[in-house]
Amino acid sequence: MVTLGDYLIVSGILFAIGFAGVMLRRNLIIIFMSLELMLNAANLSLVAFSRFHVQPNGLPNYNAQVFVFFIITVAAAEVAVGLAIIVALFRARQTTNVEDITSLKF
Amino acid sequence: MPPFLFWIFALLMLVFGAAVVINRNPIASALNLVVSFLGLAALFMSLDAFFVGIIQVLIYAGAIMVLFLFIIMLLDLRAEKLRKINWLASAGGIAVALVLLTQILYVIGNLKAAQQTFPPLARSTIDDVRNVGLVLFGNYNLPFQIIGILVLVATIGIVLLSRHELR
């Protein structure tokens, strides 16, 4: 049988993959996609806990699923604003590589 | 849901998620991310969260990834040229990610509830979407309206950011 731990382990591995992407890649858009992976890993563990914590009336705990709904909405707004910033940056500097954007580097 | 389906979809999600990070071509990365999100949606369905699974397919795999692909094609990003890889920095990044993973697995290993299987659900007389909607519009009415304002602010911000005479 699949246990709660299996879902949490898969979620943790997905989070680590996204984290490694943010640390390793230098393309802004790929870094952004890795951020999405990390958000989704958190969603997966939230839904697993929602299913695990069955309420007395035999239904899953819907509070966690509403939380996931909010996370997805905020992620959509964040992606739209972030991509607009990347486009504005590309218009000014003609690059999406973080190593070429070092004006603020001390 | 049979256990082997869980492992198939989990493996699908993790392999394509790793491919997002490894691929050099941004378009290939975005398409891999779509497949990874579809695997994740299947895992949501296996947890009886049908509404969240459908939202995952519609919003993430549908809307957000199309936005990513639009921007990648608009900026005309090609596959990155092979730069000199800074091995020390790469090893450091992988090491930090592995330390994080070890910590997560250690915490899950110590969690007593992690060894338990999921308790059975009662047969609901009303469907999943209606249950989520009752909680969303009942207990979480004010946060829902605040989220609406957040999306409005994001929309106005994008219009301002996309103006040509940005200063």
XYZ file of C-alpha atoms in Angstrom:
273
model
C 0.000 0.000 0.000
C 1.103 3.559 -0.630
C 1.735 5.406 2.628
C 1.715 9.089 3.481
C 5.517 8.933 3.678
C 5.786 7.897 0.010
C 3.941 11.017 -1.100
C 6.042 13.206 1.236
C 9.297 11.664 -0.065
C 8.270 12.253 -3.694
C 7.326 15.817 -2.783
C 10.687 16.349 -1.039
C 12.632 15.020 -4.040
C 10.663 17.314 -6.376
C 11.433 20.283 -4.106
C 15.154 19.387 -4.106
C 15.135 19.176 -7.932
C 13.591 22.651 -8.150
C 16.061 23.980 -5.588
C 18.999 22.530 -7.532
C 17.614 24.209 -10.676
C 17.556 27.600 -8.961
C 21.103 27.092 -7.692
C 22.641 25.664 -10.881
C 21.006 27.288 -13.904
C 21.847 30.758 -15.168
C 18.931 31.320 -17.540
C 16.306 33.480 -15.812
C 13.380 31.627 -17.425
C 14.690 28.211 -16.325
C 15.188 29.574 -12.796
C 11.560 30.699 -12.905
C 10.383 27.235 -14.025
C 12.340 25.674 -11.161
C 10.496 27.998 -8.767
C 7.234 26.583 -10.145
C 8.502 23.052 -9.449
C 9.149 23.999 -5.812
C 5.654 25.515 -5.438
C 4.130 22.327 -6.846
C 6.127 20.149 -4.461
C 4.573 22.088 -1.566
C 1.122 21.615 -3.150
C 1.629 17.846 -3.360
C 2.442 17.512 0.342
C -0.528 19.757 1.241
C -2.937 17.570 -0.733
C -1.406 14.405 0.775
C -1.979 15.764 4.289
C -5.519 16.795 3.285
C -6.306 13.202 2.253
C -4.562 11.766 5.317
C -6.429 13.916 7.858
C -9.923 12.518 7.261
C -12.561 14.396 9.217
C -15.205 12.726 11.450
C -17.796 12.894 8.637
C -15.484 10.833 6.407
C -14.460 13.615 4.031
C -10.884 14.812 3.435
C -9.807 18.056 5.111
C -10.811 20.611 2.507
C -8.946 23.488 4.210
C -5.680 22.246 2.676
C -7.231 22.020 -0.793
C -8.484 25.606 -0.518
C -4.945 26.568 0.492
C -3.619 24.817 -2.648
C -6.180 26.752 -4.715
C -4.835 30.027 -3.251
C -1.224 28.974 -3.918
C -2.057 28.218 -7.567
C -3.770 31.626 -7.953
C -0.853 33.508 -6.414
C 1.577 31.490 -8.567
C -0.356 32.497 -11.700
C -0.168 36.195 -10.744
C 3.509 35.814 -9.859
C 4.355 34.154 -13.178
C 2.589 36.891 -15.152
C 4.393 39.719 -13.314
C 7.740 37.906 -13.353
C 7.601 37.228 -17.088
C 6.667 40.894 -17.714
C 9.761 41.929 -15.736
C 11.910 39.470 -17.724
C 10.573 40.932 -21.007
C 11.308 44.486 -19.795
C 14.796 43.390 -18.751
C 15.378 41.701 -22.119
C 14.297 44.898 -23.898
C 16.851 46.910 -21.938
C 19.803 44.467 -21.875
C 19.143 41.854 -24.651
C 19.947 38.952 -22.321
C 18.275 36.549 -19.907
C 21.505 35.216 -18.470
C 21.996 36.157 -14.832
C 25.773 36.338 -15.321
C 25.342 39.265 -17.739
C 23.201 41.259 -15.305
C 25.715 42.306 -12.682
C 25.112 46.054 -12.365
C 24.270 45.672 -8.690
C 27.255 43.407 -7.992
C 29.645 44.970 -5.526
C -5.511 3.604 -7.051
C -3.145 0.617 -7.349
C 0.369 1.256 -5.932
C 2.146 0.652 -9.247
C 0.238 3.556 -10.832
C 1.429 5.823 -8.004
C 5.041 4.839 -8.666
C 4.648 5.245 -12.452
C 3.252 8.773 -12.126
C 5.714 9.764 -9.380
C 8.609 8.533 -11.519
C 7.200 10.338 -14.585
C 6.941 13.578 -12.602
C 10.442 13.335 -11.096
C 12.203 12.294 -14.339
C 10.630 15.081 -16.385
C 11.176 17.531 -13.507
C 14.882 16.655 -13.551
C 14.866 17.046 -17.350
C 13.636 20.645 -16.892
C 16.804 21.438 -14.966
C 19.160 19.428 -17.182
C 17.925 20.524 -20.636
C 19.894 23.228 -22.396
C 17.071 24.332 -24.698
C 14.414 26.486 -22.928
C 11.552 25.230 -25.147
C 12.406 21.604 -24.353
C 12.513 22.564 -20.675
C 9.047 24.128 -20.845
C 7.563 21.061 -22.602
C 9.173 18.763 -20.017
C 7.614 20.892 -17.298
C 4.158 20.384 -18.883
C 4.584 16.577 -18.708
C 5.817 16.876 -15.119
C 2.700 18.872 -14.188
C 0.451 16.278 -15.837
C 2.088 13.573 -13.692
C 1.505 15.741 -10.635
C -2.164 16.188 -11.605
C -2.495 12.392 -11.759
C -1.046 12.170 -8.239
C -3.630 14.739 -7.053
C -6.378 12.592 -8.573
C -4.958 9.529 -6.784
C -5.454 11.463 -3.514
C -9.159 11.988 -4.366
C -8.537 15.718 -4.915
C -10.262 15.876 -8.303
C -10.860 19.632 -8.282
C -7.198 20.411 -7.544
C -6.120 17.936 -10.233
C -8.329 19.573 -12.860
C -7.107 23.040 -11.787
C -3.535 21.786 -12.094
C -4.102 20.693 -15.697
C -6.142 23.764 -16.703
C -4.126 26.540 -15.029
C -0.598 25.152 -14.774
C -0.240 22.896 -17.793
C -2.665 25.015 -19.827
C -2.369 28.706 -19.006
C 0.944 29.224 -17.212
C 3.063 27.008 -19.456
C 1.551 28.559 -22.597
C 2.594 31.943 -21.164
C 6.130 30.598 -20.633
C 6.266 29.244 -24.199
C 4.955 32.560 -25.582
C 7.694 34.510 -23.794
C 10.437 32.056 -24.797
C 9.385 32.302 -28.452
C 8.885 36.090 -28.237
C 12.407 36.592 -26.893
C 13.701 34.067 -29.466
C 15.875 32.245 -26.933
C 18.093 29.597 -28.498
C 19.832 26.750 -26.750
C 22.531 28.154 -24.534
C 26.039 28.019 -25.855
C 28.255 25.831 -23.761
C 29.999 28.213 -21.416
C 32.920 27.298 -19.266
C 31.234 25.550 -16.363
C 32.334 26.727 -12.959
C 32.725 23.263 -11.425
C 33.245 24.573 -7.892
C 30.005 26.589 -7.968
C 28.070 23.680 -9.547
C 29.350 21.217 -6.957
C 28.400 23.688 -4.223
C 24.868 24.052 -5.610
C 24.375 20.278 -5.877
C 25.793 19.808 -2.364
C 23.369 22.356 -0.873
C 20.426 20.676 -2.679
C 21.553 17.236 -1.417
C 21.860 18.527 2.160
C 18.320 19.918 1.892
C 17.040 16.578 0.528
C 18.785 14.655 3.323
C 17.194 16.920 5.900
C 13.702 16.473 4.379
C 14.089 12.673 4.233
C 15.378 12.613 7.837
C 12.347 14.570 9.061
C 9.956 12.289 7.129
C 11.760 9.224 8.488
C 11.153 10.414 12.054
C 7.479 11.201 11.395
C 5.312 8.456 12.927
C 2.336 9.221 10.656
C 4.518 8.653 7.575
C 4.307 4.843 7.926
C 0.504 4.827 7.971
C -1.660 4.284 4.925
C -4.495 6.612 4.049
C -7.759 6.019 5.974
C -10.786 5.168 3.828
C -13.177 7.934 2.791
C -16.925 7.900 3.312
C -18.947 7.972 0.117
C -19.841 11.646 -0.229
C -23.372 12.453 -1.287
C -22.160 15.619 -3.029
C -19.214 15.863 -5.364
C -15.706 17.095 -4.692
C -16.006 20.468 -6.467
C -19.086 21.363 -4.429
C -17.337 20.461 -1.166
C -14.333 22.645 -2.042
C -16.670 25.452 -3.095
C -18.607 25.304 0.184
C -15.377 25.712 2.201
C -13.964 28.326 -0.202
C -17.006 30.602 -0.232
C -17.983 29.894 3.380
C -14.933 29.848 5.664
C -12.537 31.562 3.271
C -14.724 34.257 1.765
C -12.551 37.255 2.737
C -9.224 35.672 1.631
C -10.920 34.791 -1.669
C -11.826 38.454 -2.265
C -8.313 39.561 -1.283
C -6.906 37.096 -3.847
C -9.170 38.720 -6.420
C -7.665 42.127 -5.641
C -4.172 40.595 -5.863
C -4.892 39.333 -9.378
C -6.268 42.764 -10.338
C -3.093 44.458 -9.015
C -0.962 41.966 -10.977
C -2.907 42.743 -14.162
C -2.432 46.506 -13.744
C 1.246 45.967 -12.942
C 1.782 43.962 -16.133
C 0.132 46.670 -18.244
C 2.424 49.272 -16.664
C 5.521 47.077 -17.099
C 4.804 46.412 -20.780
C 4.633 50.083 -21.753
C 7.386 51.070 -24.131
C 8.453 54.295 -22.432
C 9.410 52.445 -19.246
C 11.679 54.532 -17.108
